[in-house]
Structures are given as C-alpha cells and as structure tokens.
C-alpha cells in the first residue's frame, strides 16, 4: 500500500481504502477507441430491448440488476472473440465474462 494512501486514510479518518483513494472518473462523453476487428454481427431480429428488460425484471433477482455500471443497460445479442455486440451492432469489450469465456472467447472455432 502506498504511503500517500496510508497517510490519507489516517489523516482523513476514512473507514476504508475505497473512501481514502482519490476519486477517479472518465468523461461521460468520451468513447474509448477500439482496435479494428473484422467481424460484423448478423442483424438482430429478436425481442425488443424494452420487452427483454421487462422479462428480466420479472424473472431475475433484483440484486443482479445492481451489478451493472451501465445506466442504460445494453442488450447483448452476439459475441465474437473478446467482444459483445448490442442490438444495434455496437461493440463492447467483454469484461464480465466467466472463466470459459475469458480463456476461449465467444464463438471460437477451435
């Protein structure tokens, strides 16, 4: 643990490392630049995002809803390699995948 963090923890009376750590934020209007990837997901023709969220609210424990940092939850409909795609084809880096997804990726041919 860094000396600065320990000093801040002691001098401010913070009760946890999280409250003693400096605030970190990313500008909300800045999208990170994704590297090129030569895959285009097929056009999504499933249920609407609103219908999916309604089903999710009915059948999924409310505690699960709090585990996402997205204010507007994306509807992931496809995956390839380390990327997920929403219903509009926007690409996201999958940082929430499980052990198998992390080691093998989505839709691997091997």
Coordinates of N, CA, C and O in Angstrom, one line a residue:
X1 N 0.8 -1.2 0.0 CA 0.0 0.0 0.0 C 0.9 1.2 0.0 O 1.9 1.3 0.7
X2 N 0.6 2.2 -0.8 CA 1.4 3.4 -0.9 C 1.3 4.3 0.4 O 0.3 4.3 1.0
X3 N 2.4 5.0 0.6 CA 2.5 5.9 1.8 C 1.4 7.0 1.7 O 0.8 7.3 2.7
X4 N 1.2 7.5 0.5 CA 0.2 8.5 0.3 C -1.2 8.1 0.7 O -1.9 8.8 1.4
X5 N -1.5 6.8 0.3 CA -2.8 6.3 0.6 C -3.0 6.1 2.1 O -4.0 6.4 2.7
X6 N -1.9 5.5 2.7 CA -2.0 5.3 4.2 C -2.2 6.6 4.9 O -3.0 6.8 5.8
X7 N -1.4 7.7 4.5 CA -1.5 9.0 5.1 C -2.9 9.5 5.0 O -3.5 10.1 5.9
X8 N -3.5 9.4 3.8 CA -4.8 9.9 3.6 C -5.8 9.2 4.4 O -6.8 9.7 4.9
X9 N -5.6 7.9 4.5 CA -6.5 7.0 5.3 C -6.5 7.4 6.8 O -7.5 7.6 7.4
X10 N -5.3 7.7 7.3 CA -5.2 8.1 8.7 C -5.6 9.5 9.0 O -6.4 9.8 9.9
X11 N -5.2 10.5 8.1 CA -5.5 11.9 8.4 C -6.9 12.3 8.1 O -7.4 13.2 8.7
X12 N -7.6 11.6 7.2 CA -9.0 12.0 6.9 C -10.0 11.2 7.7 O -11.2 11.4 7.7
X13 N -9.5 10.2 8.4 CA -10.4 9.3 9.2 C -11.3 8.4 8.3 O -12.4 8.0 8.7
X14 N -10.8 8.1 7.1 CA -11.5 7.3 6.2 C -11.7 5.9 6.8 O -10.8 5.4 7.5
X15 N -12.8 5.3 6.6 CA -13.1 4.0 7.2 C -12.7 2.8 6.2 O -12.7 1.7 6.6
X16 N -12.3 3.1 5.0 CA -11.9 2.0 4.1 C -11.0 2.6 3.1 O -10.8 3.8 2.9
X17 N -10.3 1.7 2.4 CA -9.3 2.1 1.4 C -10.1 2.8 0.2 O -9.6 3.8 -0.4
X18 N -11.3 2.3 -0.1 CA -12.0 2.9 -1.2 C -12.4 4.4 -0.9 O -12.4 5.2 -1.8
X19 N -12.7 4.7 0.3 CA -13.0 6.1 0.6 C -11.8 7.0 0.7 O -11.9 8.2 0.7
X20 N -10.6 6.4 1.0 CA -9.4 7.1 1.1 C -8.7 7.3 -0.3 O -7.9 8.3 -0.5
X21 N -9.0 6.5 -1.2 CA -8.4 6.6 -2.6 C -8.9 7.8 -3.3 O -10.1 8.2 -3.1
X22 N -8.1 8.4 -4.1 CA -8.5 9.6 -4.9 C -9.7 9.2 -5.8 O -9.7 8.1 -6.3
X23 N -10.5 10.2 -6.1 CA -11.6 9.9 -7.0 C -11.1 9.7 -8.4 O -10.2 10.3 -8.8
X24 N -11.8 8.8 -9.1 CA -11.4 8.5 -10.5 C -12.7 8.6 -11.3 O -13.7 8.0 -11.0
X25 N -12.6 9.3 -12.4 CA -13.8 9.4 -13.3 C -13.3 9.5 -14.7 O -12.2 9.9 -15.0
X26 N -14.2 9.1 -15.6 CA -13.9 9.2 -17.0 C -15.0 10.1 -17.6 O -16.2 10.0 -17.2
X27 N -14.6 11.0 -18.5 CA -15.6 11.9 -19.1 C -16.7 11.0 -19.7 O -16.4 10.1 -20.5
X28 N -18.0 11.3 -19.4 CA -19.1 10.5 -19.9 C -19.3 10.6 -21.4 O -19.9 9.7 -22.0
X29 N -18.8 11.6 -22.0 CA -19.0 11.7 -23.5 C -17.8 11.2 -24.3 O -17.7 11.4 -25.5
X30 N -16.9 10.5 -23.6 CA -15.7 10.0 -24.3 C -15.8 8.5 -24.5 O -16.0 7.8 -23.5
X31 N -15.8 8.0 -25.7 CA -15.8 6.6 -26.0 C -14.3 6.2 -26.3 O -13.6 6.8 -27.1
X32 N -13.9 5.1 -25.6 CA -12.5 4.6 -25.9 C -12.4 4.1 -27.4 O -13.4 3.7 -27.9
X33 N -11.3 4.2 -27.9 CA -11.1 3.8 -29.3 C -10.8 2.3 -29.3 O -9.9 1.8 -28.6
X34 N -11.6 1.5 -30.0 CA -11.5 0.1 -30.1 C -10.6 -0.3 -31.2 O -10.6 0.4 -32.3
X35 N -9.7 -1.3 -31.1 CA -8.9 -1.7 -32.2 C -9.8 -2.3 -33.3 O -10.9 -2.8 -33.1
X36 N -9.2 -2.4 -34.5 CA -10.0 -3.0 -35.6 C -10.3 -4.4 -35.4 O -9.6 -5.1 -34.7
X37 N -11.5 -4.9 -35.9 CA -11.9 -6.2 -35.7 C -12.8 -6.6 -36.9 O -13.8 -5.9 -37.1
X38 N -12.4 -7.6 -37.7 CA -13.2 -7.8 -38.9 C -14.3 -8.8 -38.8 O -14.4 -9.8 -39.5
X39 N -15.2 -8.4 -37.9 CA -16.5 -9.2 -37.7 C -17.6 -8.3 -37.6 O -17.6 -7.3 -36.9
X40 N -18.7 -8.6 -38.3 CA -19.9 -7.8 -38.3 C -21.0 -8.8 -37.8 O -21.3 -9.8 -38.5
X41 N -21.7 -8.5 -36.7 CA -22.7 -9.4 -36.3 C -23.9 -9.4 -37.2 O -24.2 -8.4 -37.9
X42 N -24.6 -10.5 -37.3 CA -25.8 -10.5 -38.1 C -26.9 -9.6 -37.5 O -26.9 -9.3 -36.3
X43 N -27.8 -9.1 -38.4 CA -28.8 -8.2 -38.0 C -29.7 -8.8 -36.9 O -30.1 -10.0 -37.1
X44 N -29.9 -8.1 -35.8 CA -30.8 -8.7 -34.7 C -32.2 -8.5 -35.1 O -32.7 -7.5 -35.4
X45 N -33.0 -9.7 -34.9 CA -34.4 -9.6 -35.2 C -35.2 -10.2 -34.1 O -36.3 -10.7 -34.3
X46 N -34.6 -10.2 -32.8 CA -35.3 -10.8 -31.7 C -36.2 -9.8 -31.0 O -36.7 -8.8 -31.6
X47 N -36.5 -10.1 -29.7 CA -37.4 -9.2 -29.0 C -36.8 -7.9 -28.7 O -35.6 -7.7 -28.8
X48 N -37.7 -6.9 -28.4 CA -37.2 -5.5 -28.2 C -36.4 -5.4 -26.9 O -36.6 -6.3 -26.0
X49 N -35.6 -4.4 -26.8 CA -34.9 -4.2 -25.5 C -35.8 -4.0 -24.4 O -35.6 -4.5 -23.3
X50 N -36.9 -3.2 -24.6 CA -37.9 -3.0 -23.5 C -38.5 -4.3 -23.1 O -38.7 -4.5 -21.9
X51 N -38.9 -5.1 -24.0 CA -39.5 -6.4 -23.7 C -38.5 -7.3 -22.9 O -38.9 -7.9 -21.9
X52 N -37.3 -7.3 -23.3 CA -36.2 -8.0 -22.6 C -36.1 -7.6 -21.2 O -36.0 -8.4 -20.2
X53 N -36.0 -6.2 -21.0 CA -35.9 -5.7 -19.6 C -37.1 -6.0 -18.7 O -37.0 -6.2 -17.5
X54 N -38.3 -6.0 -19.3 CA -39.5 -6.4 -18.6 C -39.4 -7.8 -18.1 O -39.7 -8.1 -17.0
X55 N -39.0 -8.7 -19.0 CA -38.8 -10.1 -18.7 C -37.8 -10.3 -17.6 O -38.0 -11.0 -16.6
X56 N -36.7 -9.6 -17.7 CA -35.6 -9.7 -16.8 C -36.1 -9.2 -15.4 O -35.8 -9.8 -14.4
X57 N -36.8 -8.1 -15.4 CA -37.3 -7.6 -14.1 C -38.3 -8.5 -13.4 O -38.3 -8.6 -12.2
X58 N -39.0 -9.3 -14.2 CA -40.0 -10.3 -13.7 C -39.3 -11.5 -13.1 O -39.7 -12.1 -12.1
X59 N -38.2 -12.0 -13.8 CA -37.7 -13.3 -13.5 C -36.3 -13.3 -12.9 O -35.8 -14.4 -12.4
X60 N -35.6 -12.2 -12.8 CA -34.2 -12.1 -12.3 C -34.2 -11.4 -10.9 O -34.9 -10.4 -10.8
X61 N -33.5 -11.9 -10.0 CA -33.4 -11.3 -8.7 C -33.0 -9.9 -8.8 O -32.0 -9.6 -9.5
X62 N -33.6 -8.9 -8.1 CA -33.2 -7.5 -8.2 C -31.8 -7.2 -7.8 O -31.2 -6.2 -8.3
X63 N -31.2 -8.0 -7.0 CA -29.7 -7.8 -6.6 C -28.9 -7.9 -7.9 O -27.8 -7.2 -8.0
X64 N -29.2 -8.7 -8.9 CA -28.4 -8.8 -10.1 C -28.5 -7.5 -10.9 O -27.5 -7.1 -11.5
X65 N -29.6 -6.8 -10.8 CA -29.7 -5.5 -11.6 C -28.7 -4.5 -11.1 O -28.3 -3.6 -11.8
X66 N -28.3 -4.6 -9.8 CA -27.4 -3.6 -9.3 C -25.9 -3.9 -9.6 O -25.0 -3.2 -9.2
X67 N -25.7 -5.0 -10.3 CA -24.3 -5.4 -10.5 C -23.8 -4.8 -11.8 O -22.7 -5.1 -12.2
X68 N -24.5 -4.0 -12.5 CA -24.0 -3.4 -13.7 C -23.7 -1.9 -13.5 O -24.4 -1.3 -12.7
X69 N -22.7 -1.4 -14.2 CA -22.4 0.0 -14.1 C -23.0 0.9 -15.1 O -22.9 2.1 -15.1
X70 N -23.7 0.2 -16.1 CA -24.4 1.0 -17.1 C -25.7 1.6 -16.6 O -26.5 0.9 -16.1
X71 N -25.8 2.9 -16.9 CA -27.1 3.5 -16.5 C -28.2 2.9 -17.5 O -29.3 2.6 -17.1
X72 N -27.8 2.9 -18.7 CA -28.7 2.4 -19.8 C -28.1 1.0 -20.1 O -27.1 0.9 -20.8
X73 N -28.7 -0.1 -19.6 CA -28.2 -1.4 -19.8 C -28.3 -1.8 -21.2 O -29.3 -1.8 -21.9
X74 N -27.1 -2.3 -21.8 CA -27.2 -2.7 -23.2 C -27.8 -4.1 -23.3 O -27.8 -4.9 -22.3
X75 N -28.4 -4.4 -24.4 CA -29.0 -5.7 -24.7 C -28.0 -6.4 -25.6 O -27.9 -6.2 -26.8
X76 N -27.2 -7.3 -25.0 CA -26.2 -8.0 -25.8 C -26.8 -9.2 -26.5 O -27.5 -10.0 -26.0
X77 N -26.6 -9.2 -27.8 CA -27.2 -10.2 -28.7 C -26.3 -11.1 -29.5 O -26.7 -12.0 -30.1
X78 N -25.0 -10.7 -29.4 CA -24.0 -11.5 -30.2 C -22.6 -11.4 -29.5 O -22.4 -10.4 -28.8
X79 N -21.8 -12.3 -29.7 CA -20.4 -12.3 -29.2 C -19.5 -12.9 -30.1 O -19.8 -13.9 -30.8
X80 N -18.3 -12.4 -30.2 CA -17.2 -13.0 -31.0 C -15.9 -12.6 -30.4 O -15.6 -11.4 -30.1
X81 N -15.0 -13.6 -30.1 CA -13.7 -13.4 -29.5 C -14.0 -12.7 -28.1 O -14.7 -13.3 -27.3
X82 N -13.3 -11.6 -27.9 CA -13.5 -10.9 -26.6 C -14.5 -9.8 -26.6 O -14.6 -9.0 -25.7
X83 N -15.3 -9.8 -27.7 CA -16.3 -8.7 -27.8 C -17.7 -9.1 -27.7 O -18.0 -10.3 -28.1
X84 N -18.6 -8.3 -27.2 CA -20.0 -8.4 -27.2 C -20.6 -7.4 -28.1 O -20.0 -6.3 -28.2
X85 N -21.8 -7.6 -28.7 CA -22.4 -6.7 -29.6 C -23.9 -6.5 -29.1 O -24.6 -7.4 -28.7
X86 N -24.3 -5.2 -29.1 CA -25.7 -4.9 -28.7 C -26.6 -5.1 -29.9 O -26.2 -5.4 -31.0
X87 N -27.9 -4.8 -29.7 CA -28.9 -5.0 -30.7 C -28.7 -4.0 -31.9 O -29.2 -4.3 -33.0
X88 N -27.9 -3.0 -31.7 CA -27.6 -2.0 -32.8 C -26.3 -2.3 -33.5 O -25.9 -1.5 -34.4
X89 N -25.6 -3.3 -33.0 CA -24.3 -3.7 -33.6 C -23.1 -3.0 -33.0 O -22.0 -3.1 -33.4
X90 N -23.3 -2.2 -31.9 CA -22.2 -1.5 -31.2 C -21.4 -2.6 -30.5 O -21.9 -3.5 -29.8
X91 N -20.1 -2.4 -30.6 CA -19.1 -3.4 -30.0 C -18.7 -3.0 -28.6 O -18.4 -1.8 -28.4
X92 N -18.6 -4.0 -27.7 CA -18.2 -3.7 -26.3 C -17.1 -4.8 -26.0 O -17.2 -5.9 -26.5
X93 N -16.1 -4.4 -25.2 CA -15.1 -5.3 -24.7 C -15.7 -6.1 -23.6 O -16.2 -5.4 -22.6
X94 N -15.7 -7.4 -23.6 CA -16.4 -8.2 -22.6 C -15.5 -8.3 -21.3 O -14.5 -9.0 -21.3
X95 N -15.8 -7.5 -20.3 CA -15.1 -7.5 -19.1 C -15.8 -8.3 -18.0 O -15.4 -8.3 -16.8
X96 N -16.9 -8.9 -18.3 CA -17.7 -9.6 -17.3 C -17.9 -11.1 -17.6 O -18.6 -11.8 -16.9
X97 N -17.2 -11.6 -18.6 CA -17.3 -13.0 -19.0 C -16.8 -13.9 -17.9 O -16.0 -13.6 -17.0
X98 N -17.3 -15.2 -17.9 CA -16.9 -16.2 -17.0 C -15.5 -16.8 -17.4 O -14.9 -16.4 -18.3
X99 N -15.1 -17.8 -16.6 CA -13.8 -18.4 -16.8 C -13.6 -19.0 -18.2 O -12.6 -18.7 -18.9
X100 N -14.6 -19.7 -18.7 CA -14.5 -20.2 -20.1 C -14.4 -19.1 -21.1 O -13.6 -19.2 -22.1
X101 N -15.3 -18.1 -21.0 CA -15.2 -17.0 -22.0 C -13.9 -16.3 -22.0 O -13.4 -15.9 -23.0
X102 N -13.4 -16.1 -20.8 CA -12.1 -15.4 -20.7 C -11.0 -16.2 -21.3 O -10.1 -15.6 -22.0
X103 N -11.0 -17.5 -21.2 CA -9.9 -18.3 -21.7 C -10.1 -18.6 -23.2 O -9.2 -18.7 -24.0
X104 N -11.4 -18.8 -23.6 CA -11.6 -19.2 -25.0 C -12.3 -18.1 -25.9 O -12.1 -18.2 -27.1
X105 N -13.0 -17.2 -25.3 CA -13.7 -16.1 -26.1 C -15.0 -16.6 -26.5 O -15.4 -17.7 -26.2
X106 N -15.7 -15.8 -27.2 CA -17.1 -16.1 -27.7 C -17.0 -16.7 -29.1 O -16.2 -16.2 -29.9
X107 N -17.8 -17.7 -29.4 CA -17.9 -18.3 -30.7 C -16.6 -18.7 -31.3 O -16.3 -18.5 -32.5
X108 N -15.7 -19.4 -30.6 CA -14.4 -19.8 -31.1 C -14.6 -21.0 -32.0 O -15.5 -21.9 -31.7
X109 N -13.9 -21.1 -33.0 CA -14.0 -22.3 -34.0 C -13.1 -23.4 -33.6 O -13.2 -24.5 -34.1
X110 N -12.1 -23.2 -32.7 CA -11.2 -24.2 -32.3 C -11.8 -25.1 -31.3 O -12.5 -24.8 -30.5

